[in-house]
Coordinates of C-alpha atoms in Angstrom, one line a residue:
I1 CA 57.5 -59.6 59.1
L2 CA 60.7 -61.4 60.0
A3 CA 61.3 -59.2 63.1
V4 CA 57.7 -59.7 64.4
S5 CA 57.7 -63.5 63.8
L6 CA 61.1 -64.0 65.5
S7 CA 60.2 -61.8 68.5
S8 CA 56.9 -63.6 68.9
S9 CA 58.5 -67.0 68.9
I10 CA 61.2 -65.9 71.3
R11 CA 58.7 -64.3 73.7
S12 CA 56.4 -67.4 73.7
K13 CA 59.4 -69.8 73.8
R14 CA 57.7 -72.0 71.2
W15 CA 57.7 -72.0 67.4
S16 CA 54.2 -71.9 66.1
P17 CA 53.6 -73.3 62.6
Y18 CA 52.4 -69.9 61.4
D19 CA 55.6 -68.2 62.6
I20 CA 57.8 -70.9 61.1
I21 CA 56.2 -70.4 57.7
M22 CA 56.4 -66.6 58.0
I23 CA 60.1 -66.8 59.0
S24 CA 60.8 -69.1 56.1
L25 CA 59.0 -66.9 53.7
S26 CA 60.7 -63.7 54.9
L27 CA 64.2 -65.3 54.9
S28 CA 63.7 -66.7 51.4
R29 CA 62.5 -63.3 50.0
I30 CA 65.3 -61.4 51.7
F31 CA 68.0 -63.8 50.3
F32 CA 66.2 -63.8 46.9
Q33 CA 66.2 -60.0 46.7
A34 CA 69.8 -59.8 47.9
W35 CA 70.9 -62.5 45.4
T36 CA 69.1 -60.6 42.6
M37 CA 70.8 -57.4 43.5
L38 CA 74.2 -59.1 43.6
D39 CA 73.5 -60.7 40.2
M40 CA 72.6 -57.3 38.7
F41 CA 75.6 -55.6 40.3
L42 CA 78.1 -58.1 38.9
L43 CA 76.4 -58.0 35.5
I44 CA 76.6 -54.2 35.3
F45 CA 79.9 -53.4 37.0
Y46 CA 81.9 -56.7 36.7
D47 CA 80.6 -58.2 33.5
H48 CA 83.7 -60.3 32.7
S49 CA 84.0 -61.8 36.2
C50 CA 80.6 -63.6 35.7
Y51 CA 82.3 -65.8 33.1
K52 CA 85.2 -67.0 35.4
E53 CA 85.4 -70.0 37.7
N54 CA 81.8 -71.0 37.3
V55 CA 80.5 -67.9 39.0
F56 CA 77.9 -67.5 36.3
V57 CA 76.5 -71.0 36.9
V58 CA 76.4 -70.4 40.7
L59 CA 74.6 -67.1 40.4
K60 CA 71.9 -68.4 38.0
T61 CA 71.5 -71.7 39.9
G62 CA 71.2 -69.9 43.3
Y63 CA 68.7 -67.5 41.7
M64 CA 66.5 -70.4 40.6
F65 CA 66.7 -72.2 44.0
L66 CA 65.8 -69.0 45.9
N67 CA 63.0 -68.3 43.4
Y68 CA 61.5 -71.8 43.9
S69 CA 61.9 -71.5 47.7
T70 CA 60.1 -68.2 47.7
L71 CA 57.2 -69.6 45.7
W72 CA 57.0 -72.7 47.8
S73 CA 56.9 -70.7 51.0
G74 CA 54.1 -68.6 49.6
A75 CA 52.2 -71.7 48.6
W76 CA 52.5 -73.3 52.0
L77 CA 51.3 -70.1 53.6
S78 CA 48.1 -70.3 51.4
V79 CA 47.7 -74.0 52.3
F80 CA 48.1 -73.2 56.0
Y81 CA 45.5 -70.4 55.8
C82 CA 43.1 -72.7 54.0
V83 CA 43.4 -75.5 56.5
K84 CA 43.2 -73.4 59.6
V85 CA 40.5 -70.9 58.5
A86 CA 38.2 -72.8 56.0
S87 CA 35.5 -75.0 57.4
F88 CA 35.0 -78.1 55.4
T89 CA 33.7 -81.5 56.6
Q90 CA 35.7 -83.8 54.4
S91 CA 37.7 -86.4 56.2
L92 CA 41.0 -85.4 54.5
F93 CA 40.5 -81.8 55.5
I94 CA 39.7 -82.6 59.1
W95 CA 42.8 -84.9 59.2
L96 CA 45.0 -82.0 57.9
K97 CA 43.5 -79.5 60.3
K98 CA 44.5 -81.8 63.2
R99 CA 48.0 -82.4 62.0
I100 CA 49.0 -79.3 60.2
A101 CA 51.2 -78.1 63.1
S102 CA 53.4 -81.1 62.9
L103 CA 53.4 -81.2 59.1
V104 CA 54.6 -77.7 58.6
P105 CA 58.4 -78.3 59.2
W106 CA 58.3 -81.4 57.0
M107 CA 56.5 -79.4 54.3
L108 CA 59.2 -76.8 54.3
I109 CA 62.0 -79.3 54.3
T110 CA 60.5 -81.2 51.4
S111 CA 59.9 -78.1 49.4
S112 CA 63.5 -77.0 50.0
L113 CA 64.8 -80.3 48.7
Y114 CA 62.4 -80.2 45.8
S115 CA 63.7 -76.7 44.9
F116 CA 67.3 -77.8 45.2
A117 CA 66.7 -80.8 43.0
N118 CA 65.1 -78.6 40.3
A119 CA 67.9 -76.1 40.5
L120 CA 70.7 -78.6 39.9
P121 CA 69.6 -79.6 36.3
F122 CA 69.4 -75.8 35.6
A123 CA 73.1 -75.6 36.5
W124 CA 74.0 -78.3 34.0
V125 CA 72.0 -76.6 31.2
V126 CA 73.4 -73.1 32.0
Y127 CA 77.0 -74.5 32.2
G128 CA 76.6 -76.2 28.8
K129 CA 75.1 -73.1 27.2
H130 CA 77.8 -71.0 28.8
N131 CA 80.6 -73.2 27.4
N132 CA 79.0 -73.1 23.9
F133 CA 78.8 -69.3 24.2
T134 CA 82.4 -68.8 25.3
T135 CA 84.0 -71.5 23.3
P136 CA 84.7 -70.8 19.6
L137 CA 82.8 -73.1 17.2
T138 CA 84.2 -74.9 14.2
M139 CA 82.3 -75.5 11.0
T140 CA 82.0 -79.2 11.6
N141 CA 80.4 -79.1 15.0
S142 CA 78.4 -75.9 14.8
S143 CA 75.3 -77.7 13.6
E144 CA 75.5 -80.4 16.3
T145 CA 76.0 -77.8 18.9
G146 CA 73.0 -75.8 17.7
V147 CA 70.8 -78.9 18.0
T148 CA 72.2 -79.7 21.5
G149 CA 71.6 -76.1 22.6
K150 CA 68.0 -76.2 21.4
D151 CA 67.4 -79.5 23.2
S152 CA 69.0 -78.0 26.4
L153 CA 66.8 -75.0 26.2
T154 CA 63.7 -77.2 25.8
L155 CA 64.8 -79.2 28.8
L156 CA 65.3 -76.0 30.8
I157 CA 61.8 -74.7 30.0
F158 CA 60.3 -78.0 30.9
L159 CA 62.1 -78.2 34.2
C160 CA 61.2 -74.6 35.2
N161 CA 57.6 -75.2 34.3
A162 CA 57.5 -78.4 36.2
A163 CA 59.0 -76.8 39.3
L164 CA 56.5 -73.9 39.1
V165 CA 53.3 -75.8 38.4
L166 CA 53.0 -77.6 41.7
P167 CA 53.3 -74.6 44.0
L168 CA 51.1 -72.6 41.6
I169 CA 48.3 -75.3 41.8
L170 CA 48.6 -75.5 45.6
S171 CA 48.4 -71.8 46.0
I172 CA 45.5 -71.3 43.6
L173 CA 43.4 -74.2 44.9
S174 CA 44.0 -73.2 48.5
N175 CA 43.0 -69.6 47.9
I176 CA 39.9 -70.6 45.9
L177 CA 38.8 -73.0 48.6
L178 CA 39.5 -70.4 51.3
I179 CA 37.6 -67.7 49.4
Q180 CA 34.6 -70.1 48.9
S181 CA 34.5 -71.0 52.6
L182 CA 34.8 -67.4 53.7
W183 CA 32.2 -66.2 51.2
V184 CA 29.7 -68.9 52.3
H185 CA 30.3 -68.0 56.0
T186 CA 30.0 -64.3 55.2
R187 CA 26.7 -64.8 53.4
Q188 CA 25.4 -66.7 56.4
M189 CA 26.5 -64.0 58.8
Q190 CA 24.9 -61.3 56.6
S191 CA 21.6 -63.1 56.6
N192 CA 21.7 -63.3 60.4
A193 CA 23.1 -59.8 61.0
T194 CA 21.2 -57.0 62.6
G195 CA 21.4 -53.3 61.6
F196 CA 24.5 -52.7 63.6
R197 CA 28.1 -53.2 62.3
D198 CA 29.4 -56.7 63.0
P199 CA 33.1 -56.8 63.6
S200 CA 33.2 -60.5 62.7
L201 CA 31.6 -59.8 59.4
E202 CA 34.0 -57.0 58.6
A203 CA 36.9 -59.3 59.5
H204 CA 35.6 -61.9 57.1
M205 CA 35.3 -59.3 54.3
S206 CA 38.8 -58.1 54.9
A207 CA 40.1 -61.7 54.8
I208 CA 38.4 -62.3 51.5
K209 CA 40.0 -59.1 50.0
S210 CA 43.4 -60.2 51.3
V211 CA 43.1 -63.8 49.9
C212 CA 41.9 -62.4 46.5
S213 CA 45.0 -60.1 46.5
F214 CA 47.3 -63.1 47.2
L215 CA 45.7 -65.0 44.3
F216 CA 46.0 -62.1 41.9
I217 CA 49.7 -61.4 42.8
Y218 CA 50.6 -65.1 42.4
I219 CA 49.0 -65.4 39.0
I220 CA 50.6 -62.2 37.7
Y221 CA 54.0 -63.4 38.8
F222 CA 53.5 -66.8 37.1
I223 CA 52.4 -65.2 33.8
C224 CA 55.4 -62.8 33.8
F225 CA 57.8 -65.6 34.6
L226 CA 56.4 -67.7 31.7
L227 CA 56.7 -64.8 29.3
L228 CA 60.4 -64.3 30.2
L229 CA 61.0 -68.1 30.2
C230 CA 59.6 -68.5 26.7
D231 CA 61.8 -65.6 25.5
I232 CA 59.1 -64.1 23.3
F233 CA 60.3 -60.5 23.8
A234 CA 63.4 -59.0 22.3
D235 CA 66.4 -58.2 24.5
F236 CA 66.3 -54.8 26.2
S237 CA 62.7 -54.3 25.0
I238 CA 60.1 -52.4 27.0
E239 CA 57.9 -55.5 27.4
K240 CA 60.8 -57.6 28.8
H241 CA 61.8 -54.9 31.3
M242 CA 58.2 -54.5 32.4
C243 CA 58.0 -58.2 33.1
I244 CA 61.1 -58.0 35.2
V245 CA 59.8 -55.0 37.1
V246 CA 56.5 -56.7 37.8
M247 CA 58.2 -59.9 39.0
A248 CA 60.4 -57.9 41.3
A249 CA 57.3 -56.0 42.6
C250 CA 55.1 -59.1 43.2
P251 CA 57.0 -60.4 46.3
V252 CA 57.0 -56.8 47.7
G253 CA 53.3 -56.5 47.0
H254 CA 52.6 -59.9 48.7
S255 CA 54.5 -58.8 51.8
M256 CA 52.6 -55.5 51.9
V257 CA 49.3 -57.3 51.8
L258 CA 50.5 -59.6 54.6
I259 CA 51.4 -56.5 56.7
W260 CA 48.2 -54.7 55.9
S261 CA 46.0 -57.7 56.7
N262 CA 47.6 -58.7 60.0
P263 CA 47.4 -56.2 63.0
K264 CA 50.4 -57.8 64.6
F265 CA 52.5 -56.9 61.5
R266 CA 51.1 -53.4 61.3
E267 CA 52.0 -52.6 64.9
L268 CA 55.8 -52.6 64.5
P269 CA 55.9 -50.1 61.6
A270 CA 53.4 -47.9 63.5
R271 CA 55.7 -47.9 66.5
I272 CA 58.8 -47.2 64.4
L273 CA 57.0 -44.2 62.7
H274 CA 55.8 -43.0 66.1
H275 CA 59.4 -43.1 67.6
A276 CA 60.8 -41.4 64.5
N277 CA 58.3 -38.6 64.7
C278 CA 59.1 -38.1 68.4
H279 CA 62.8 -37.9 67.7
I280 CA 62.2 -35.4 64.9
R281 CA 60.1 -33.2 67.2

């Protein structure tokens, strides 16, 4: 996705809003996956180094920032699809349709600042919990520390939920509106269709399937994240590992749906496979 979007922008010598969103989404997911792998690598092989020189705080804060950025990029992609494809006559929708190209860069910048602002308090909470974990407690301040730790955990859950609710609402509403518009348009095309296969009708049905897949993946990711955030599963339990695996698979599944639903993205893997087969022969 990143290679196709960059090459398309370079060839056309202009940055379309769709390519900007796809580049932002691809970069955020690449960095997020790399950051997650780095975090797991240090945790497994260099466990003690995570507790030195605030590395632990940087790792967890960077993880949350990239996580928020990925979710926001996916939400803006849903909003962009809805504004460009759906056909509504409301004045606000018409205003957005005319100005979405100029709004996309500001939308991405604002969401990045929002993600950073929500990741910073996470650093303070993690730093406080880390100090409480690594510093020996005395009998006199253990009760006070326990109350403070509980308040910090409550604040952490609230901040994470607040940071996730807005992109979730944007994504769900955009996908629902887009599905409604495509479904109404598809029903109209079916009523006027002849006995022959209509390419436009098939394209609309394929778009509905893709948007439904986006909506399903986003909701599953949010549910798993909330389950891990609320810490209802025991450490090293099967349920907790399943949530982690599903969360890691959701961005990959979303990217696969994007590639499958866009002929421009399908073309590059097909060319790579073709050249690979030619070299093998």
